[in-house]
mmCIF file with all atom_site columns, C-alpha atoms in Angstrom:
data_model
loop_
_atom_site.group_PDB
_atom_site.id
_atom_site.type_symbol
_atom_site.label_atom_id
_atom_site.label_alt_id
_atom_site.label_comp_id
_atom_site.label_asym_id
_atom_site.label_entity_id
_atom_site.label_seq_id
_atom_site.pdbx_PDB_ins_code
_atom_site.Cartn_x
_atom_site.Cartn_y
_atom_site.Cartn_z
_atom_site.occupancy
_atom_site.B_iso_or_equiv
_atom_site.pdbx_formal_charge
_atom_site.auth_seq_id
_atom_site.auth_comp_id
_atom_site.auth_asym_id
_atom_site.auth_atom_id
_atom_site.pdbx_PDB_model_num
ATOM 1   C CA . MET N 1 1   ? -0.167  -0.025 0.067   1.00 0.00 ? 27  MET N CA 1
ATOM 2   C CA . ILE N 1 2   ? 1.491   3.397  -0.936  1.00 0.00 ? 28  ILE N CA 1
ATOM 3   C CA . GLN N 1 3   ? 0.703   6.420  1.593   1.00 0.00 ? 29  GLN N CA 1
ATOM 4   C CA . LEU N 1 4   ? 1.093   9.841  0.337   1.00 0.00 ? 30  LEU N CA 1
ATOM 5   C CA . LEU N 1 5   ? 1.961   12.852 2.787   1.00 0.00 ? 31  LEU N CA 1
ATOM 6   C CA . LEU N 1 6   ? -0.491  15.414 2.249   1.00 0.00 ? 32  LEU N CA 1
ATOM 7   C CA . PHE N 1 7   ? -0.114  19.061 3.370   1.00 0.00 ? 33  PHE N CA 1
ATOM 8   C CA . ASP N 1 8   ? -1.251  22.392 2.668   1.00 0.00 ? 34  ASP N CA 1
ATOM 9   C CA . VAL N 1 9   ? -0.250  23.481 -0.758  1.00 0.00 ? 35  VAL N CA 1
ATOM 10  C CA . ASN N 1 10  ? -0.854  27.083 -0.127  1.00 0.00 ? 36  ASN N CA 1
ATOM 11  C CA . TYR N 1 11  ? 1.948   26.858 2.527   1.00 0.00 ? 37  TYR N CA 1
ATOM 12  C CA . LEU N 1 12  ? 4.193   25.792 -0.091  1.00 0.00 ? 38  LEU N CA 1
ATOM 13  C CA . GLY N 1 13  ? 3.503   28.652 -2.532  1.00 0.00 ? 39  GLY N CA 1
ATOM 14  C CA . ALA N 1 14  ? 0.903   27.144 -4.783  1.00 0.00 ? 40  ALA N CA 1
ATOM 15  C CA . SER N 1 15  ? -1.982  29.533 -5.936  1.00 0.00 ? 41  SER N CA 1
ATOM 16  C CA . PRO N 1 16  ? -5.218  29.039 -4.175  1.00 0.00 ? 42  PRO N CA 1
ATOM 17  C CA . SER N 1 17  ? -6.371  27.826 -7.521  1.00 0.00 ? 43  SER N CA 1
ATOM 18  C CA . ALA N 1 18  ? -4.326  24.473 -7.273  1.00 0.00 ? 44  ALA N CA 1
ATOM 19  C CA . LEU N 1 19  ? -5.952  21.262 -8.528  1.00 0.00 ? 45  LEU N CA 1
ATOM 20  C CA . VAL N 1 20  ? -8.098  23.245 -11.261 1.00 0.00 ? 46  VAL N CA 1
ATOM 21  C CA . ALA N 1 21  ? -9.101  20.683 -14.085 1.00 0.00 ? 47  ALA N CA 1
ATOM 22  C CA . PRO N 1 22  ? -8.119  20.905 -17.721 1.00 0.00 ? 48  PRO N CA 1
ATOM 23  C CA . VAL N 1 23  ? -10.729 23.075 -19.822 1.00 0.00 ? 49  VAL N CA 1
ATOM 24  C CA . ILE N 1 24  ? -10.132 20.642 -22.617 1.00 0.00 ? 50  ILE N CA 1
ATOM 25  C CA . LYS N 1 25  ? -10.073 16.762 -23.047 1.00 0.00 ? 51  LYS N CA 1
ATOM 26  C CA . TYR N 1 26  ? -6.575  16.151 -24.584 1.00 0.00 ? 52  TYR N CA 1
ATOM 27  C CA . ALA N 1 27  ? -4.792  12.610 -25.384 1.00 0.00 ? 53  ALA N CA 1
ATOM 28  C CA . GLY N 1 28  ? -2.052  11.579 -23.086 1.00 0.00 ? 54  GLY N CA 1
ATOM 29  C CA . ALA N 1 29  ? -3.360  13.517 -20.113 1.00 0.00 ? 55  ALA N CA 1
ATOM 30  C CA . LYS N 1 30  ? -1.370  12.801 -16.829 1.00 0.00 ? 56  LYS N CA 1
ATOM 31  C CA . ARG N 1 31  ? -3.979  14.140 -14.319 1.00 0.00 ? 57  ARG N CA 1
ATOM 32  C CA . TRP N 1 32  ? -4.007  10.546 -12.682 1.00 0.00 ? 58  TRP N CA 1
ATOM 33  C CA . LEU N 1 33  ? -0.216  11.236 -11.431 1.00 0.00 ? 59  LEU N CA 1
ATOM 34  C CA . LEU N 1 34  ? -1.205  14.381 -9.631  1.00 0.00 ? 60  LEU N CA 1
ATOM 35  C CA . PRO N 1 35  ? -1.597  12.681 -6.168  1.00 0.00 ? 61  PRO N CA 1
ATOM 36  C CA . LEU N 1 36  ? 2.049   11.129 -6.707  1.00 0.00 ? 62  LEU N CA 1
ATOM 37  C CA . VAL N 1 37  ? 3.796   14.140 -7.868  1.00 0.00 ? 63  VAL N CA 1
ATOM 38  C CA . LEU N 1 38  ? 2.059   17.200 -6.196  1.00 0.00 ? 64  LEU N CA 1
ATOM 39  C CA . PRO N 1 39  ? 3.404   16.928 -2.532  1.00 0.00 ? 65  PRO N CA 1
ATOM 40  C CA . ARG N 1 40  ? 6.950   16.465 -3.692  1.00 0.00 ? 66  ARG N CA 1
ATOM 41  C CA . LEU N 1 41  ? 7.082   18.783 -6.514  1.00 0.00 ? 67  LEU N CA 1
ATOM 42  C CA . HIS N 1 42  ? 5.559   21.550 -4.348  1.00 0.00 ? 68  HIS N CA 1
ATOM 43  C CA . LEU N 1 43  ? 7.985   20.916 -1.541  1.00 0.00 ? 69  LEU N CA 1
ATOM 44  C CA . HIS N 1 44  ? 11.111  20.935 -4.208  1.00 0.00 ? 70  HIS N CA 1
ATOM 45  C CA . LEU N 1 45  ? 9.740   23.914 -5.818  1.00 0.00 ? 71  LEU N CA 1
ATOM 46  C CA . ALA N 1 46  ? 9.486   25.967 -2.551  1.00 0.00 ? 72  ALA N CA 1
ATOM 47  C CA . ASN N 1 47  ? 12.988  24.937 -1.352  1.00 0.00 ? 73  ASN N CA 1
ATOM 48  C CA . VAL N 1 48  ? 14.758  25.975 -4.715  1.00 0.00 ? 74  VAL N CA 1
ATOM 49  C CA . SER N 1 49  ? 12.345  29.072 -5.358  1.00 0.00 ? 75  SER N CA 1
ATOM 50  C CA . GLY N 1 50  ? 11.679  27.514 -8.632  1.00 0.00 ? 76  GLY N CA 1
ATOM 51  C CA . THR N 1 51  ? 9.995   27.991 -11.835 1.00 0.00 ? 77  THR N CA 1
ATOM 52  C CA . TYR N 1 52  ? 7.917   25.272 -13.113 1.00 0.00 ? 78  TYR N CA 1
ATOM 53  C CA . VAL N 1 53  ? 8.690   24.301 -16.504 1.00 0.00 ? 79  VAL N CA 1
ATOM 54  C CA . GLU N 1 54  ? 6.130   22.275 -18.746 1.00 0.00 ? 80  GLU N CA 1
ATOM 55  C CA . PRO N 1 55  ? 7.583   21.977 -22.407 1.00 0.00 ? 81  PRO N CA 1
ATOM 56  C CA . PHE N 1 56  ? 4.771   19.524 -23.491 1.00 0.00 ? 82  PHE N CA 1
ATOM 57  C CA . PHE N 1 57  ? 1.430   21.435 -21.940 1.00 0.00 ? 83  PHE N CA 1
ATOM 58  C CA . GLY N 1 58  ? -0.907  19.703 -24.087 1.00 0.00 ? 84  GLY N CA 1
ATOM 59  C CA . GLY N 1 59  ? -4.301  19.475 -22.334 1.00 0.00 ? 85  GLY N CA 1
ATOM 60  C CA . GLY N 1 60  ? -2.532  21.091 -19.163 1.00 0.00 ? 86  GLY N CA 1
ATOM 61  C CA . SER N 1 61  ? -3.525  18.566 -16.466 1.00 0.00 ? 87  SER N CA 1
ATOM 62  C CA . MET N 1 62  ? -0.343  18.744 -14.781 1.00 0.00 ? 88  MET N CA 1
ATOM 63  C CA . GLY N 1 63  ? 0.479   22.526 -14.910 1.00 0.00 ? 89  GLY N CA 1
ATOM 64  C CA . LEU N 1 64  ? -3.016  23.391 -13.960 1.00 0.00 ? 90  LEU N CA 1
ATOM 65  C CA . GLY N 1 65  ? -3.369  20.984 -10.902 1.00 0.00 ? 91  GLY N CA 1
ATOM 66  C CA . ILE N 1 66  ? 0.072   21.957 -9.679  1.00 0.00 ? 92  ILE N CA 1
ATOM 67  C CA . GLY N 1 67  ? -1.324  25.845 -9.903  1.00 0.00 ? 93  GLY N CA 1
ATOM 68  C CA . TRP N 1 68  ? 2.432   27.177 -9.092  1.00 0.00 ? 94  TRP N CA 1
ATOM 69  C CA . SER N 1 69  ? 2.360   30.661 -9.383  1.00 0.00 ? 95  SER N CA 1
ATOM 70  C CA . ARG N 1 70  ? 5.970   30.674 -11.437 1.00 0.00 ? 96  ARG N CA 1
ATOM 71  C CA . SER N 1 71  ? 5.347   28.654 -14.320 1.00 0.00 ? 97  SER N CA 1
ATOM 72  C CA . VAL N 1 72  ? 6.166   28.502 -18.145 1.00 0.00 ? 98  VAL N CA 1
ATOM 73  C CA . PHE N 1 73  ? 3.883   26.328 -20.404 1.00 0.00 ? 99  PHE N CA 1
ATOM 74  C CA . SER N 1 74  ? 4.837   25.666 -24.007 1.00 0.00 ? 100 SER N CA 1
ATOM 75  C CA . ASP N 1 75  ? 3.485   23.602 -26.603 1.00 0.00 ? 101 ASP N CA 1
ATOM 76  C CA . SER N 1 76  ? 4.170   23.189 -30.279 1.00 0.00 ? 102 SER N CA 1
ATOM 77  C CA . GLN N 1 77  ? 0.481   23.307 -31.240 1.00 0.00 ? 103 GLN N CA 1
ATOM 78  C CA . PRO N 1 78  ? -0.340  26.639 -32.150 1.00 0.00 ? 104 PRO N CA 1
ATOM 79  C CA . ASP N 1 79  ? -4.058  26.238 -31.619 1.00 0.00 ? 105 ASP N CA 1
ATOM 80  C CA . LEU N 1 80  ? -3.571  25.019 -28.194 1.00 0.00 ? 106 LEU N CA 1
ATOM 81  C CA . VAL N 1 81  ? -1.161  27.806 -27.351 1.00 0.00 ? 107 VAL N CA 1
ATOM 82  C CA . ASN N 1 82  ? -3.664  30.574 -28.477 1.00 0.00 ? 108 ASN N CA 1
ATOM 83  C CA . LEU N 1 83  ? -6.438  28.918 -26.354 1.00 0.00 ? 109 LEU N CA 1
ATOM 84  C CA . TYR N 1 84  ? -4.341  29.128 -23.095 1.00 0.00 ? 110 TYR N CA 1
ATOM 85  C CA . GLN N 1 85  ? -3.280  32.600 -23.888 1.00 0.00 ? 111 GLN N CA 1
ATOM 86  C CA . ALA N 1 86  ? -6.620  33.943 -24.876 1.00 0.00 ? 112 ALA N CA 1
ATOM 87  C CA . VAL N 1 87  ? -7.976  32.211 -21.809 1.00 0.00 ? 113 VAL N CA 1
ATOM 88  C CA . ALA N 1 88  ? -5.235  33.841 -19.597 1.00 0.00 ? 114 ALA N CA 1
ATOM 89  C CA . VAL N 1 89  ? -5.909  37.483 -20.975 1.00 0.00 ? 115 VAL N CA 1
ATOM 90  C CA . ASP N 1 90  ? -9.654  37.460 -21.193 1.00 0.00 ? 116 ASP N CA 1
ATOM 91  C CA . PRO N 1 91  ? -11.624 34.216 -20.119 1.00 0.00 ? 117 PRO N CA 1
ATOM 92  C CA . ASN N 1 92  ? -15.088 35.985 -20.059 1.00 0.00 ? 118 ASN N CA 1
ATOM 93  C CA . GLN N 1 93  ? -14.483 37.166 -23.579 1.00 0.00 ? 119 GLN N CA 1
ATOM 94  C CA . VAL N 1 94  ? -13.821 33.240 -24.341 1.00 0.00 ? 120 VAL N CA 1
ATOM 95  C CA . SER N 1 95  ? -16.823 32.188 -22.476 1.00 0.00 ? 121 SER N CA 1
ATOM 96  C CA . GLU N 1 96  ? -18.811 34.658 -24.051 1.00 0.00 ? 122 GLU N CA 1
ATOM 97  C CA . VAL N 1 97  ? -18.037 33.387 -27.789 1.00 0.00 ? 123 VAL N CA 1
ATOM 98  C CA . LEU N 1 98  ? -17.986 29.852 -26.489 1.00 0.00 ? 124 LEU N CA 1
ATOM 99  C CA . GLU N 1 99  ? -21.658 30.418 -25.404 1.00 0.00 ? 125 GLU N CA 1
ATOM 100 C CA . GLU N 1 100 ? -22.701 31.994 -28.862 1.00 0.00 ? 126 GLU N CA 1
ATOM 101 C CA . LEU N 1 101 ? -20.942 28.933 -30.603 1.00 0.00 ? 127 LEU N CA 1
ATOM 102 C CA . GLY N 1 102 ? -23.230 26.470 -28.617 1.00 0.00 ? 128 GLY N CA 1
ATOM 103 C CA . ARG N 1 103 ? -26.319 28.220 -29.348 1.00 0.00 ? 129 ARG N CA 1
ATOM 104 C CA . ARG N 1 104 ? -25.572 27.584 -32.971 1.00 0.00 ? 130 ARG N CA 1
ATOM 105 C CA . GLY N 1 105 ? -25.680 24.025 -32.446 1.00 0.00 ? 131 GLY N CA 1
ATOM 106 C CA . THR N 1 106 ? -23.877 20.836 -32.284 1.00 0.00 ? 132 THR N CA 1
ATOM 107 C CA . ASP N 1 107 ? -25.174 19.386 -35.437 1.00 0.00 ? 133 ASP N CA 1
ATOM 108 C CA . GLU N 1 108 ? -22.932 18.091 -37.993 1.00 0.00 ? 134 GLU N CA 1
ATOM 109 C CA . ALA N 1 109 ? -23.306 20.689 -40.443 1.00 0.00 ? 135 ALA N CA 1
ATOM 110 C CA . THR N 1 110 ? -22.474 23.242 -37.892 1.00 0.00 ? 136 THR N CA 1
ATOM 111 C CA . TYR N 1 111 ? -19.718 21.384 -36.363 1.00 0.00 ? 137 TYR N CA 1
ATOM 112 C CA . TYR N 1 112 ? -17.936 21.118 -39.925 1.00 0.00 ? 138 TYR N CA 1
ATOM 113 C CA . GLU N 1 113 ? -18.574 24.711 -40.539 1.00 0.00 ? 139 GLU N CA 1
ATOM 114 C CA . ILE N 1 114 ? -16.800 25.922 -37.059 1.00 0.00 ? 140 ILE N CA 1
ATOM 115 C CA . ARG N 1 115 ? -14.020 23.164 -37.885 1.00 0.00 ? 141 ARG N CA 1
ATOM 116 C CA . ARG N 1 116 ? -12.984 25.150 -41.057 1.00 0.00 ? 142 ARG N CA 1
ATOM 117 C CA . GLU N 1 117 ? -13.085 28.440 -39.433 1.00 0.00 ? 143 GLU N CA 1
ATOM 118 C CA . VAL N 1 118 ? -9.928  27.244 -37.385 1.00 0.00 ? 144 VAL N CA 1
ATOM 119 C CA . TRP N 1 119 ? -7.890  26.444 -40.153 1.00 0.00 ? 145 TRP N CA 1
ATOM 120 C CA . PRO N 1 120 ? -4.766  28.010 -40.867 1.00 0.00 ? 146 PRO N CA 1
ATOM 121 C CA . GLU N 1 121 ? -5.935  29.900 -43.963 1.00 0.00 ? 147 GLU N CA 1
ATOM 122 C CA . ASN N 1 122 ? -9.066  31.150 -42.202 1.00 0.00 ? 148 ASN N CA 1
ATOM 123 C CA . ARG N 1 123 ? -7.553  32.335 -38.788 1.00 0.00 ? 149 ARG N CA 1
ATOM 124 C CA . ASN N 1 124 ? -6.992  35.817 -39.928 1.00 0.00 ? 150 ASN N CA 1
ATOM 125 C CA . ARG N 1 125 ? -10.872 36.272 -40.234 1.00 0.00 ? 151 ARG N CA 1
ATOM 126 C CA . ILE N 1 126 ? -11.462 35.429 -36.382 1.00 0.00 ? 152 ILE N CA 1
ATOM 127 C CA . SER N 1 127 ? -10.205 37.279 -33.093 1.00 0.00 ? 153 SER N CA 1
ATOM 128 C CA . GLN N 1 128 ? -7.841  35.568 -30.818 1.00 0.00 ? 154 GLN N CA 1
ATOM 129 C CA . PHE N 1 129 ? -10.561 34.877 -28.477 1.00 0.00 ? 155 PHE N CA 1
ATOM 130 C CA . GLU N 1 130 ? -12.825 33.390 -31.124 1.00 0.00 ? 156 GLU N CA 1
ATOM 131 C CA . TRP N 1 131 ? -10.218 31.075 -32.327 1.00 0.00 ? 157 TRP N CA 1
ATOM 132 C CA . ALA N 1 132 ? -9.869  30.146 -28.475 1.00 0.00 ? 158 ALA N CA 1
ATOM 133 C CA . ALA N 1 133 ? -13.796 29.555 -28.204 1.00 0.00 ? 159 ALA N CA 1
ATOM 134 C CA . ARG N 1 134 ? -14.035 27.527 -31.195 1.00 0.00 ? 160 ARG N CA 1
ATOM 135 C CA . VAL N 1 135 ? -10.854 25.113 -30.382 1.00 0.00 ? 161 VAL N CA 1
ATOM 136 C CA . LEU N 1 136 ? -13.065 24.538 -26.816 1.00 0.00 ? 162 LEU N CA 1
ATOM 137 C CA . TYR N 1 137 ? -16.252 24.061 -28.926 1.00 0.00 ? 163 TYR N CA 1
ATOM 138 C CA . LEU N 1 138 ? -14.805 21.448 -31.349 1.00 0.00 ? 164 LEU N CA 1
ATOM 139 C CA . ASN N 1 139 ? -13.207 19.522 -28.392 1.00 0.00 ? 165 ASN N CA 1
ATOM 140 C CA . ALA N 1 140 ? -16.475 19.118 -26.862 1.00 0.00 ? 166 ALA N CA 1
ATOM 141 C CA . VAL N 1 141 ? -18.205 18.179 -29.951 1.00 0.00 ? 167 VAL N CA 1
ATOM 142 C CA . ASP N 1 142 ? -15.885 16.312 -31.901 1.00 0.00 ? 168 ASP N CA 1
ATOM 143 C CA . PHE N 1 143 ? -15.087 12.714 -31.861 1.00 0.00 ? 169 PHE N CA 1
ATOM 144 C CA . ASN N 1 144 ? -14.147 11.254 -28.439 1.00 0.00 ? 170 ASN N CA 1
ATOM 145 C CA . GLY N 1 145 ? -12.539 14.765 -27.432 1.00 0.00 ? 171 GLY N CA 1
ATOM 146 C CA . LEU N 1 146 ? -9.611  14.360 -29.674 1.00 0.00 ? 172 LEU N CA 1
ATOM 147 C CA . TRP N 1 147 ? -7.277  17.250 -31.009 1.00 0.00 ? 173 TRP N CA 1
ATOM 148 C CA . ARG N 1 148 ? -5.443  16.310 -34.306 1.00 0.00 ? 174 ARG N CA 1
ATOM 149 C CA . VAL N 1 149 ? -4.305  18.263 -37.020 1.00 0.00 ? 175 VAL N CA 1
ATOM 150 C CA . ASN N 1 150 ? -3.096  17.274 -40.596 1.00 0.00 ? 176 ASN N CA 1
ATOM 151 C CA . LYS N 1 151 ? 0.223   18.369 -42.260 1.00 0.00 ? 177 LYS N CA 1
ATOM 152 C CA . LYS N 1 152 ? -1.166  21.224 -43.250 1.00 0.00 ? 178 LYS N CA 1
ATOM 153 C CA . GLY N 1 153 ? -2.122  22.496 -39.480 1.00 0.00 ? 179 GLY N CA 1
ATOM 154 C CA . GLN N 1 154 ? -5.851  21.924 -40.375 1.00 0.00 ? 180 GLN N CA 1
ATOM 155 C CA . PHE N 1 155 ? -7.954  20.525 -37.533 1.00 0.00 ? 181 PHE N CA 1
ATOM 156 C CA . ASN N 1 156 ? -9.368  17.210 -38.912 1.00 0.00 ? 182 ASN N CA 1
ATOM 157 C CA . VAL N 1 157 ? -11.305 15.157 -36.325 1.00 0.00 ? 183 VAL N CA 1
ATOM 158 C CA . PRO N 1 158 ? -14.691 14.224 -37.456 1.00 0.00 ? 184 PRO N CA 1
ATOM 159 C CA . TRP N 1 159 ? -17.938 14.927 -35.701 1.00 0.00 ? 185 TRP N CA 1
ATOM 160 C CA . GLY N 1 160 ? -18.754 12.975 -32.548 1.00 0.00 ? 186 GLY N CA 1
ATOM 161 C CA . ASN N 1 161 ? -22.461 12.392 -33.272 1.00 0.00 ? 187 ASN N CA 1
ATOM 162 C CA . ARG N 1 162 ? -23.229 12.561 -29.346 1.00 0.00 ? 188 ARG N CA 1
ATOM 163 C CA . GLU N 1 163 ? -26.189 13.739 -27.455 1.00 0.00 ? 189 GLU N CA 1
ATOM 164 C CA . GLY N 1 164 ? -26.470 16.326 -24.847 1.00 0.00 ? 190 GLY N CA 1
ATOM 165 C CA . VAL N 1 165 ? -23.161 17.847 -25.491 1.00 0.00 ? 191 VAL N CA 1
ATOM 166 C CA . GLN N 1 166 ? -21.930 20.068 -22.642 1.00 0.00 ? 192 GLN N CA 1
ATOM 167 C CA . MET N 1 167 ? -19.573 23.185 -23.343 1.00 0.00 ? 193 MET N CA 1
ATOM 168 C CA . ARG N 1 168 ? -17.142 24.152 -20.503 1.00 0.00 ? 194 ARG N CA 1
ATOM 169 C CA . SER N 1 169 ? -19.019 26.467 -18.066 1.00 0.00 ? 195 SER N CA 1
ATOM 170 C CA . ARG N 1 170 ? -17.856 30.203 -17.568 1.00 0.00 ? 196 ARG N CA 1
ATOM 171 C CA . ASP N 1 171 ? -16.744 29.494 -13.964 1.00 0.00 ? 197 ASP N CA 1
ATOM 172 C CA . HIS N 1 172 ? -14.493 26.760 -15.072 1.00 0.00 ? 198 HIS N CA 1
ATOM 173 C CA . ILE N 1 173 ? -12.924 28.965 -17.900 1.00 0.00 ? 199 ILE N CA 1
ATOM 174 C CA . ARG N 1 174 ? -12.477 31.605 -15.238 1.00 0.00 ? 200 ARG N CA 1
ATOM 175 C CA . ALA N 1 175 ? -10.578 29.197 -12.937 1.00 0.00 ? 201 ALA N CA 1
ATOM 176 C CA . VAL N 1 176 ? -8.438  27.982 -15.739 1.00 0.00 ? 202 VAL N CA 1
ATOM 177 C CA . GLY N 1 177 ? -7.540  31.749 -16.505 1.00 0.00 ? 203 GLY N CA 1
ATOM 178 C CA . ARG N 1 178 ? -6.686  32.377 -12.928 1.00 0.00 ? 204 ARG N CA 1
ATOM 179 C CA . VAL N 1 179 ? -4.017  29.922 -13.147 1.00 0.00 ? 205 VAL N CA 1
ATOM 180 C CA . LEU N 1 180 ? -3.043  30.699 -16.416 1.00 0.00 ? 206 LEU N CA 1
ATOM 181 C CA . ALA N 1 181 ? -2.795  34.614 -15.804 1.00 0.00 ? 207 ALA N CA 1
ATOM 182 C CA . SER N 1 182 ? 0.602   34.092 -13.857 1.00 0.00 ? 208 SER N CA 1
ATOM 183 C CA . ALA N 1 183 ? 2.178   31.654 -16.161 1.00 0.00 ? 209 ALA N CA 1
ATOM 184 C CA . GLU N 1 184 ? 4.332   32.597 -19.435 1.00 0.00 ? 210 GLU N CA 1
ATOM 185 C CA . ILE N 1 185 ? 2.772   30.682 -22.218 1.00 0.00 ? 211 ILE N CA 1
ATOM 186 C CA . ARG N 1 186 ? 5.003   29.970 -25.283 1.00 0.00 ? 212 ARG N CA 1
ATOM 187 C CA . CYS N 1 187 ? 4.583   28.145 -28.498 1.00 0.00 ? 213 CYS N CA 1
ATOM 188 C CA . ALA N 1 188 ? 7.659   25.872 -29.152 1.00 0.00 ? 214 ALA N CA 1
#
């Protein structure tokens, strides 16, 4: 049996928003590792006055769960980097656009229309916040919550054909925004 030492993470310099869940579903998520890593990592970072660096941020389960105030998050996927930068700057605006997209519907035709709007050749027609909201919409509505792009950088996951799709709540997006606001977010 494994026993973990649990302690007040605020004492060790974590932000009060520690353990925020990811805003998107992403393949390879490491959230299951948090109970094993969090106590030791916080203790280490506190002892060295360190910066937490996550070079493969992806869905962000580790970085968001750790909630360290001095963090650098990086990913090579521009759609994800833009999502996190937009949520860090103005989570309310991202939420408003996401709510508008949800009102447009989650049917197949609407999904494919919105999917084309995030392709690289169309991104200059939408704002940073509209792009970020579309990433959240697509992740909620697509097949199995996948995020995949082809060699041209075009998101290409098919429609999910699911009933009762739930978009991320405004409160959840704000919570993620609070963690990301103090982080440096880079495109690798």
